[in-house]
PDB file of C-alpha atoms in Angstrom:
ATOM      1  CA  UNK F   1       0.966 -19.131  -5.692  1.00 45.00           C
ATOM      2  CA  UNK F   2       3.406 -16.969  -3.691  1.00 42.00           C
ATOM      3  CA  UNK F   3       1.642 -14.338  -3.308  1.00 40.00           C
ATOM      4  CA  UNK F   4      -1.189 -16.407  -1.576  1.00 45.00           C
ATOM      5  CA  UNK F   5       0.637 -18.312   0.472  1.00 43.00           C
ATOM      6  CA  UNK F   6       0.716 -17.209   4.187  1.00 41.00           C
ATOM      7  CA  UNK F   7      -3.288 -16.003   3.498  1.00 41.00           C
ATOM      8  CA  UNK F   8      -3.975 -19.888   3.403  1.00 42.00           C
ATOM      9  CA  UNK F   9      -4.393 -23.259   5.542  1.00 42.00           C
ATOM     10  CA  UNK F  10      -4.819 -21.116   9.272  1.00 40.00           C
ATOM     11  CA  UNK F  11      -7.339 -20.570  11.347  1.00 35.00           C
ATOM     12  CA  UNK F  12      -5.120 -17.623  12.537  1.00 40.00           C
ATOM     13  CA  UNK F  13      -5.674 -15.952   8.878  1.00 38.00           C
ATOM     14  CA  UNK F  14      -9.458 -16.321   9.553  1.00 37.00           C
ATOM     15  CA  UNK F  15      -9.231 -14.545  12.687  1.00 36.00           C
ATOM     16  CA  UNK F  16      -7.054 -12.009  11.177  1.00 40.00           C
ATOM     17  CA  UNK F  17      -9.254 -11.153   8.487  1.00 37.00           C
ATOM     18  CA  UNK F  18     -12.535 -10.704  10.652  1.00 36.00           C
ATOM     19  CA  UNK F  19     -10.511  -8.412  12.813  1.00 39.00           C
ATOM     20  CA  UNK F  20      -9.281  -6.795   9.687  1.00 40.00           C
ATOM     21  CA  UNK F  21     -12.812  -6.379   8.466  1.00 38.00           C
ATOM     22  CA  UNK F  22     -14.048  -4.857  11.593  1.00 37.00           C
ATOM     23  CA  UNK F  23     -11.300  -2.511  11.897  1.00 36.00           C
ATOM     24  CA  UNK F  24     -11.738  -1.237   7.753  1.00 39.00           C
ATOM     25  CA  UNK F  25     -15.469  -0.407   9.296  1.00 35.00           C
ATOM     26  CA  UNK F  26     -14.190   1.442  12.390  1.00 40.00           C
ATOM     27  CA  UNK F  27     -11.063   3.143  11.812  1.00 55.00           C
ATOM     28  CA  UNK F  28      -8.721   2.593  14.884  1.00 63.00           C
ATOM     29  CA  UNK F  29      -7.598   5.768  17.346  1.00 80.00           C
ATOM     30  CA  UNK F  30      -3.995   4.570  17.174  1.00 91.00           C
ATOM     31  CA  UNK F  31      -4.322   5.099  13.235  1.00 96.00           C
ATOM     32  CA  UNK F  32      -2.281   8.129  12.562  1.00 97.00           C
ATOM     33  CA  UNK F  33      -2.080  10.046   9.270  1.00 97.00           C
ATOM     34  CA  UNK F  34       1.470   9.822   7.192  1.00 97.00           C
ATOM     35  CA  UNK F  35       3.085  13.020   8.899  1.00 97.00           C
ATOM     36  CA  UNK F  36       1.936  12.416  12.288  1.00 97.00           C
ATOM     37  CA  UNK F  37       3.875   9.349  11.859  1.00 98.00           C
ATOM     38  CA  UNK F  38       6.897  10.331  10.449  1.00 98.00           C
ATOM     39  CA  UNK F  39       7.329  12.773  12.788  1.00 98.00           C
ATOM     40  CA  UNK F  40       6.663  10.704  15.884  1.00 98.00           C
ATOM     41  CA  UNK F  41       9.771   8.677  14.043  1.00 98.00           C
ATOM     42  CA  UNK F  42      12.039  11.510  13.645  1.00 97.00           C
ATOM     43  CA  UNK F  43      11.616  12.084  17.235  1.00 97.00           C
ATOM     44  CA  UNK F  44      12.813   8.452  18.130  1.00 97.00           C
ATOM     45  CA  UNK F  45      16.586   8.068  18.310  1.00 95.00           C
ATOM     46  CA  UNK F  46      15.854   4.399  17.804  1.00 96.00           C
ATOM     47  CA  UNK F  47      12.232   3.655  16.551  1.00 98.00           C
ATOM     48  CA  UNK F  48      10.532   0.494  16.731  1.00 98.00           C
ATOM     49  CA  UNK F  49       8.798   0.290  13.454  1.00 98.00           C
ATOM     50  CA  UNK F  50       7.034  -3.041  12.743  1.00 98.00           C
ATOM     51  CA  UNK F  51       6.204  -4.248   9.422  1.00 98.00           C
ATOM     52  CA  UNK F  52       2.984  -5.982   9.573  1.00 97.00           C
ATOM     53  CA  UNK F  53       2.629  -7.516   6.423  1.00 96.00           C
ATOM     54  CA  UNK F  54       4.049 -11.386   5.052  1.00 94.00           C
ATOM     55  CA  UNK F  55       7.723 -12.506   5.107  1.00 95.00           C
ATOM     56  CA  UNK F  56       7.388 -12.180   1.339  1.00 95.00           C
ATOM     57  CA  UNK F  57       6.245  -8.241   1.240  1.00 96.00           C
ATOM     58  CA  UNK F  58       8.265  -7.472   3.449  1.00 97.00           C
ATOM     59  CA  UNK F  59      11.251  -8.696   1.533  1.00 97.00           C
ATOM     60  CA  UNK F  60      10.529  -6.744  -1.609  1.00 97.00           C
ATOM     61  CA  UNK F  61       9.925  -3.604  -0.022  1.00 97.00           C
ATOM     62  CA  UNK F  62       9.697  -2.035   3.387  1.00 98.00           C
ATOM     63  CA  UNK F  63      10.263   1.234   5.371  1.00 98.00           C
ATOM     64  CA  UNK F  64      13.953   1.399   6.267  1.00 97.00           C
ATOM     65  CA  UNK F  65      14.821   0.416   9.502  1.00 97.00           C
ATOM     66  CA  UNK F  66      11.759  -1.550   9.991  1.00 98.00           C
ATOM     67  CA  UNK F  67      11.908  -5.353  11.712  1.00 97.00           C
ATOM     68  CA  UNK F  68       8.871  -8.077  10.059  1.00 97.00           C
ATOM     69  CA  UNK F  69       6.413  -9.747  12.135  1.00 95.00           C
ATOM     70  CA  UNK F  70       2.652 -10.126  12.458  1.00 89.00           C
ATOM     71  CA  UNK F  71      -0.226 -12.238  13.457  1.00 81.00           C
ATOM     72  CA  UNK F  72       0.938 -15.124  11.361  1.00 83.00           C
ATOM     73  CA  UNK F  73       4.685 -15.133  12.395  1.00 90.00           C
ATOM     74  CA  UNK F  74       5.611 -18.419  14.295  1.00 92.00           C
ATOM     75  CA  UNK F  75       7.369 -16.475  17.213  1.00 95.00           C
ATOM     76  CA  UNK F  76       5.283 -13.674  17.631  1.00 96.00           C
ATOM     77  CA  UNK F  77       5.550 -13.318  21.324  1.00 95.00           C
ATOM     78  CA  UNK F  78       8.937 -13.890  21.639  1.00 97.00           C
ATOM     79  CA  UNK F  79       9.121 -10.528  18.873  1.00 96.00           C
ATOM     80  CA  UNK F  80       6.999  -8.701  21.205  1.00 97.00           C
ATOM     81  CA  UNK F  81       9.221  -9.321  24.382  1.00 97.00           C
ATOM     82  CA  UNK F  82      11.720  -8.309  22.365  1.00 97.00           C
ATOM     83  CA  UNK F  83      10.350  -4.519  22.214  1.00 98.00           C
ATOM     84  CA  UNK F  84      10.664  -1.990  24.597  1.00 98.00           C
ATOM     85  CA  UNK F  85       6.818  -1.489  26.272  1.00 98.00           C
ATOM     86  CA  UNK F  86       7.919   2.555  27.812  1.00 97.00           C
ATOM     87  CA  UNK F  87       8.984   3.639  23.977  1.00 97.00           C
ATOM     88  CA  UNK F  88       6.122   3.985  21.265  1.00 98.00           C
ATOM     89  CA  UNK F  89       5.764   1.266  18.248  1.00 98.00           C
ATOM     90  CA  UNK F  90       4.969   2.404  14.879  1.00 98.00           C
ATOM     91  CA  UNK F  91       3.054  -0.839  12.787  1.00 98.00           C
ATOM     92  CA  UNK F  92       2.176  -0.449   9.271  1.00 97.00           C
ATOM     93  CA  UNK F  93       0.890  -2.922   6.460  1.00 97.00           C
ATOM     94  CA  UNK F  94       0.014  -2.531   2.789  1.00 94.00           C
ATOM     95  CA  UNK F  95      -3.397  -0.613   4.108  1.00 86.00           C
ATOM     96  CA  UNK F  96      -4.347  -0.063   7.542  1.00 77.00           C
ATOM     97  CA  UNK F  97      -5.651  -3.907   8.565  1.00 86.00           C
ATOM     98  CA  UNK F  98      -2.864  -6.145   9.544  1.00 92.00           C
ATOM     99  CA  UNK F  99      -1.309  -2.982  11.631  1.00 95.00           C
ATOM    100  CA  UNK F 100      -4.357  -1.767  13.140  1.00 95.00           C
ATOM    101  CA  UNK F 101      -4.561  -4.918  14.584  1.00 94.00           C
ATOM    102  CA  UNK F 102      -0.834  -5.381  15.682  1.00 95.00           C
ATOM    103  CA  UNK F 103      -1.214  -1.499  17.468  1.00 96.00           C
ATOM    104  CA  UNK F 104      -3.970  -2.433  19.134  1.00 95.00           C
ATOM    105  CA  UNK F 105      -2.557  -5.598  20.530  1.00 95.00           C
ATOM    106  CA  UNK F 106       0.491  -4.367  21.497  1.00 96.00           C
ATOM    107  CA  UNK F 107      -1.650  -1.429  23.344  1.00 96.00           C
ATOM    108  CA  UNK F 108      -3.480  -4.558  25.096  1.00 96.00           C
ATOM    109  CA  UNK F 109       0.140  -5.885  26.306  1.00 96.00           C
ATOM    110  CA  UNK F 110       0.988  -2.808  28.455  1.00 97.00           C
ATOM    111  CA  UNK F 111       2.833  -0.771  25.793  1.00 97.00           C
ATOM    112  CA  UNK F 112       2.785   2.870  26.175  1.00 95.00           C
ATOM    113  CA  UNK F 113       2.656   3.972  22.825  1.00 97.00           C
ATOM    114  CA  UNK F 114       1.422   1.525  19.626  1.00 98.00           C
ATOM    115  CA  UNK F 115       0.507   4.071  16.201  1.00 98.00           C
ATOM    116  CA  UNK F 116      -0.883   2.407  12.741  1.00 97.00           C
ATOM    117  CA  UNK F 117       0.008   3.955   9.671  1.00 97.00           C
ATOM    118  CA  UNK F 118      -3.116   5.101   7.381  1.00 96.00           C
ATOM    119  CA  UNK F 119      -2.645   3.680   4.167  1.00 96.00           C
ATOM    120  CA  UNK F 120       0.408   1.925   4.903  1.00 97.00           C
ATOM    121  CA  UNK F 121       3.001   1.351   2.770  1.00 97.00           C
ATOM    122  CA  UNK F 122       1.330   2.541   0.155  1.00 97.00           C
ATOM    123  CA  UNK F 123       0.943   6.080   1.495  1.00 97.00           C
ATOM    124  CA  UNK F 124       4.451   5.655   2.854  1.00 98.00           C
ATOM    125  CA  UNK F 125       6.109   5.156  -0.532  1.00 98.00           C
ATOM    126  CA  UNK F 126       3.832   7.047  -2.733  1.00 97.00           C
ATOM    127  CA  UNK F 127       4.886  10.344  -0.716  1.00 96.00           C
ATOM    128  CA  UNK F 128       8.498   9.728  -1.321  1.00 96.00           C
ATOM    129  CA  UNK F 129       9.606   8.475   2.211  1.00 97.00           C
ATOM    130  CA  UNK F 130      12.760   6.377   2.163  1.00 97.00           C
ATOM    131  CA  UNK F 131      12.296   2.826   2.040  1.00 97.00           C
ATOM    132  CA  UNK F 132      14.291  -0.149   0.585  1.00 97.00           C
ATOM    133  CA  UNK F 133      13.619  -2.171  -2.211  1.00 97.00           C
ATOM    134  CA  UNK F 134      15.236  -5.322  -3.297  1.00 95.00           C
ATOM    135  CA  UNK F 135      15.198  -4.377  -7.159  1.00 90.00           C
ATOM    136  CA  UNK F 136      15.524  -1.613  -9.070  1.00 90.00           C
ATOM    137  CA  UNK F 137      12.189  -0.231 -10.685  1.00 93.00           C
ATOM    138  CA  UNK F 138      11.356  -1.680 -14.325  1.00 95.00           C
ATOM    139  CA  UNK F 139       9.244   1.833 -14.565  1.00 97.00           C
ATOM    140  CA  UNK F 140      10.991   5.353 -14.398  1.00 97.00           C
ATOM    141  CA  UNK F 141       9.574   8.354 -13.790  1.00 97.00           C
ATOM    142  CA  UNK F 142      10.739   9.513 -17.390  1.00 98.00           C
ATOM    143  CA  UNK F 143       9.547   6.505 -18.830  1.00 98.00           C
ATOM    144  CA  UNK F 144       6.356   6.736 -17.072  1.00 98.00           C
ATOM    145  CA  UNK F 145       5.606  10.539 -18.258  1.00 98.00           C
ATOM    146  CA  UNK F 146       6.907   9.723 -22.152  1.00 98.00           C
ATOM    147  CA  UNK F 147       4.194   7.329 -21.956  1.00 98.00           C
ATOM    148  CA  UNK F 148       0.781   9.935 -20.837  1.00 98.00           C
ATOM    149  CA  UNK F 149       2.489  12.747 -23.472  1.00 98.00           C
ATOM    150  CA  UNK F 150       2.708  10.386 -26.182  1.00 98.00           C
ATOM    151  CA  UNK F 151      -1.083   8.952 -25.688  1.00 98.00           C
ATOM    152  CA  UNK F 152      -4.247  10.804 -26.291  1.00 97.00           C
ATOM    153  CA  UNK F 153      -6.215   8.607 -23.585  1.00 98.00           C
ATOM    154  CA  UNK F 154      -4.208   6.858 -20.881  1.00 98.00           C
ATOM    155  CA  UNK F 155      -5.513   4.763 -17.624  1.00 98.00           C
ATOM    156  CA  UNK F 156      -2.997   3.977 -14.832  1.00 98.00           C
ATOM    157  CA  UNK F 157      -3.499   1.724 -12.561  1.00 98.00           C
ATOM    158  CA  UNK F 158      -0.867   1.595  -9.500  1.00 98.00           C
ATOM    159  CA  UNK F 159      -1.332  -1.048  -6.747  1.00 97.00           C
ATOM    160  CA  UNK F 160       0.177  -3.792  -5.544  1.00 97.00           C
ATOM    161  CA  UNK F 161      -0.553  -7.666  -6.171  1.00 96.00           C
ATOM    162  CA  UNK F 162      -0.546  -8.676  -2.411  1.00 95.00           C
ATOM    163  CA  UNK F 163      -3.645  -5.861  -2.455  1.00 95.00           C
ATOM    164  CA  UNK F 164      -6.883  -7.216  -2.055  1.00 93.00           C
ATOM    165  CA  UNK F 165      -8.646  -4.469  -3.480  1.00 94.00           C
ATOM    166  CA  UNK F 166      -6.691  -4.156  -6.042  1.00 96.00           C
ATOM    167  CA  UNK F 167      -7.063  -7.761  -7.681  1.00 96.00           C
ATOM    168  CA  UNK F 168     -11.065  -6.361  -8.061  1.00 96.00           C
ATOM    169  CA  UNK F 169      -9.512  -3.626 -10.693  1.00 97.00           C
ATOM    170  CA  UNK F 170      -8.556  -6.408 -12.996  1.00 96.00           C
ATOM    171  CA  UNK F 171     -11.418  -7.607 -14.070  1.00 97.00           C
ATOM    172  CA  UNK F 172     -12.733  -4.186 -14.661  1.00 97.00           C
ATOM    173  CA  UNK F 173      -9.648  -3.052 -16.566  1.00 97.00           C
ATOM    174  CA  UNK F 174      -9.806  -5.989 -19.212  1.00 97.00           C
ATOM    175  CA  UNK F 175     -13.354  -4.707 -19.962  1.00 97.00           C
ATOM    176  CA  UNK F 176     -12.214  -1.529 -20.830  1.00 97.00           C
ATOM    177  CA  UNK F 177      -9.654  -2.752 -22.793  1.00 97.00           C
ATOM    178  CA  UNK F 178     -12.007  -4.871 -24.506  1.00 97.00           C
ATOM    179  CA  UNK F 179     -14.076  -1.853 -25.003  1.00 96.00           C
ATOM    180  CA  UNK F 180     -11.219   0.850 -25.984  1.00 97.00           C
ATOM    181  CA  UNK F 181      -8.541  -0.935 -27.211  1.00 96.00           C
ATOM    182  CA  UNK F 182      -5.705   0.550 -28.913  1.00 96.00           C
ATOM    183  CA  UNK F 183      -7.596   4.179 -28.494  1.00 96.00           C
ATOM    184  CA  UNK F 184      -6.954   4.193 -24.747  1.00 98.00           C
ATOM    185  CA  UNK F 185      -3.401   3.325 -23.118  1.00 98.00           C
ATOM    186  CA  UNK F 186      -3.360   1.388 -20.035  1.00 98.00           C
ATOM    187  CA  UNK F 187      -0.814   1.393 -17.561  1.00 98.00           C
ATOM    188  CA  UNK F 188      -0.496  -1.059 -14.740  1.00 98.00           C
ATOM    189  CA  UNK F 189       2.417  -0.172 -11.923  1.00 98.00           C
ATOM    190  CA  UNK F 190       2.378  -2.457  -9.261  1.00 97.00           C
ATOM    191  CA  UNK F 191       4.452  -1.632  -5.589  1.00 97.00           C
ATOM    192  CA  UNK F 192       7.047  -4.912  -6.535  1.00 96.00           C
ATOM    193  CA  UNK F 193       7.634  -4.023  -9.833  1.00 96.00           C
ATOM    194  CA  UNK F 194       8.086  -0.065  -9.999  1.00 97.00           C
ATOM    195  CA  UNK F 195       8.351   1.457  -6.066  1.00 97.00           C
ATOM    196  CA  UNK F 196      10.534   4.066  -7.180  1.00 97.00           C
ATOM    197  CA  UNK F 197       7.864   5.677 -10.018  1.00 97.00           C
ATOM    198  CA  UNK F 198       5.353   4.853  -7.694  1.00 97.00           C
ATOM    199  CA  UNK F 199       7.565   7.287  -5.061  1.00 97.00           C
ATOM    200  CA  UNK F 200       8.834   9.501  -7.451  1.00 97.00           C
ATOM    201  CA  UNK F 201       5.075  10.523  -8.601  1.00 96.00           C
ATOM    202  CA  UNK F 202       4.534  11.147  -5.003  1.00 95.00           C
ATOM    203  CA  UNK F 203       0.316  11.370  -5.549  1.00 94.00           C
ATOM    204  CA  UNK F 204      -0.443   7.620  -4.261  1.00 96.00           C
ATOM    205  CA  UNK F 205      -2.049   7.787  -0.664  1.00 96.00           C
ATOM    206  CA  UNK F 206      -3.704   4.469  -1.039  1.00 96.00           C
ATOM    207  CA  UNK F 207      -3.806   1.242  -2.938  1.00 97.00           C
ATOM    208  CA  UNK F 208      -5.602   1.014  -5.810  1.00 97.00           C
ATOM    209  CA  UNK F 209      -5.264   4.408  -6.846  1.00 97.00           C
ATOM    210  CA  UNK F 210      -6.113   5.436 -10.522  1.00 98.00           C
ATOM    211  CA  UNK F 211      -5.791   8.040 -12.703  1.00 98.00           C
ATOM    212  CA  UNK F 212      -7.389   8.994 -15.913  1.00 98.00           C
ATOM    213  CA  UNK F 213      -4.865  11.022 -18.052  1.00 98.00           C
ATOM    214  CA  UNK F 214      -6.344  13.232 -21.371  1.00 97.00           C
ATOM    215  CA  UNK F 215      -4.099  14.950 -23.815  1.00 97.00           C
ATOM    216  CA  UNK F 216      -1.298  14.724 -20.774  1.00 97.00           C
ATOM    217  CA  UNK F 217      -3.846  16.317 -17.965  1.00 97.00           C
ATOM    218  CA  UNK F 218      -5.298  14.975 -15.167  1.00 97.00           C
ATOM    219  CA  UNK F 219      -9.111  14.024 -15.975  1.00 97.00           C
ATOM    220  CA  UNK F 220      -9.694  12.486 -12.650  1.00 96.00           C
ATOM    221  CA  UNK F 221      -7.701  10.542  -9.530  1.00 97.00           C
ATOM    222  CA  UNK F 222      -9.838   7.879  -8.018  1.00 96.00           C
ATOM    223  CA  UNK F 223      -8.499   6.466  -4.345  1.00 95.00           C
ATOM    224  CA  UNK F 224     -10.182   3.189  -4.459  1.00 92.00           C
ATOM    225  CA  UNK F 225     -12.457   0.735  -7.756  1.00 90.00           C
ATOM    226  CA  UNK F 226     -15.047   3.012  -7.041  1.00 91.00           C
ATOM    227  CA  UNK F 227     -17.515   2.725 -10.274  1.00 95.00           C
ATOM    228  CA  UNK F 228     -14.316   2.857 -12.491  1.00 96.00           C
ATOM    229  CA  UNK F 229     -16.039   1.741 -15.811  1.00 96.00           C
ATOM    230  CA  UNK F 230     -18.421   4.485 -15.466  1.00 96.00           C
ATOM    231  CA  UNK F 231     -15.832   7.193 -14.939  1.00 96.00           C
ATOM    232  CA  UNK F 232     -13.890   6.294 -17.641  1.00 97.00           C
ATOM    233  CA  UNK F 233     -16.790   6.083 -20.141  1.00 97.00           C
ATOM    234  CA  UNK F 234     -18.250   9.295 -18.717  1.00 96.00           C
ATOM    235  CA  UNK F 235     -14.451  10.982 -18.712  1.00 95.00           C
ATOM    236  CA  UNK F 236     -13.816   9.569 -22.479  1.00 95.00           C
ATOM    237  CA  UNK F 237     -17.182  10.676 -23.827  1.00 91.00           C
ATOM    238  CA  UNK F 238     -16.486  14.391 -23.485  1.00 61.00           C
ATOM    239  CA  UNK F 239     -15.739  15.942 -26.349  1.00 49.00           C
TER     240      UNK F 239
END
């Protein structure tokens, strides 16, 4: 599938995702929370801003102004001449993996300044920074809120499919459903379907984030699967 595609047939991806691995362990100095970053930005007249995620992400969605390569991209040194070494370079992926590793490389070839973005495009968007997107959102904001006042129970789940993380929610979302079914609604928002809600809400720091609604409040906001099954039985059993 698509969405699989540049993870496959490389011994480059296999490298990438040890690194990646490491680096989710042992968060990176050169990873720099969401204002630090867009500040450092602001300050540039012309930033360098590198999107470190697949051709394919990067076409849905990115942070405006941003240029696409990574590990995986055929001319990656000739995209890294191309940068100027005495300005800084802001990287940023769907987390904190593929950029942490892009920072620190860059920091390896002599460039001054190399920042990752923590939680990357996820915290990016889901604070409302400006960003294009190739489609409009098939979720509004008033769409999304007519939905949790007009449901007892409802369960959002907002991600994106190029996640890793976030495929593990699946699973654990159909046995809920299985469990609940038509007493608690379900919501799934993904980054390539709905960025705007997903902006607009402007509570999503990291994907998978979930939320637990109850009688249109906030019952609980989990960054991450966590035990998610657990919560929601525990959250739904109150009286």
């Amino acid at each position: 599938m698509m969405k699989n595609k540049i993870f496959k047939n490389s011994i480059a991806t296999a490298i990438l995702l040890f690194t990646v691995a490491g680096f989710s362990q042992n968060k990176s100095s050169n990873t720099v929370s969401l204002d630090v970053f867009y500040s450092k930005i602001q300050s540039e007249k012309k930033p360098q801003i590198i999107d470190a995620r697949g051709p394919e992400e990067f076409a849905l969605n990115h942070i405006n102004g941003a240029i696409n390569f990574n590990l995986e991209s055929k001319d990656y040194a000739a995209q890294v001449a191309k940068l100027d070494k005495s300005k800084p370079v802001f990287t940023y992926s769907i987390g904190a993996g593929r950029s942490v590793w892009l920072a620190d490389d860059l920091l390896k070839k002599g460039f001054k300044e190399a920042y990752s973005l923590e939680g990357g495009i996820a915290n990016w968007i889901g604070n409302g920074k400006p960003f294009y997107a190739n489609s409009k959102s098939k979720l509004t904001l008033a769409e999304y809120k007519k939905i949790i006042a007009e449901n007892k129970d409802v369960l959002v789940d907002i991600g994106s499919i190029y996640c890793g993380a976030c495929k593990k929610v699946k699973p654990v979302l159909e046995t809920i459903k299985a469990q609940y079914g038509s007493n608690l609604k379900i919501v799934e928002i993904d980054l390539e379907d709905s960025p705007q809600v997903i902006a607009d809400l402007k509570t999503v720091k990291v994907f998978p984030t979930l939320i637990l609604y109850k009688d249109g409040k906030i019952v609980f906001k989990k960054e991450g699967l966590g035990d998610l099954k657990n919560d929601v039985d525990v959250a739904l059993a109150v009286k």
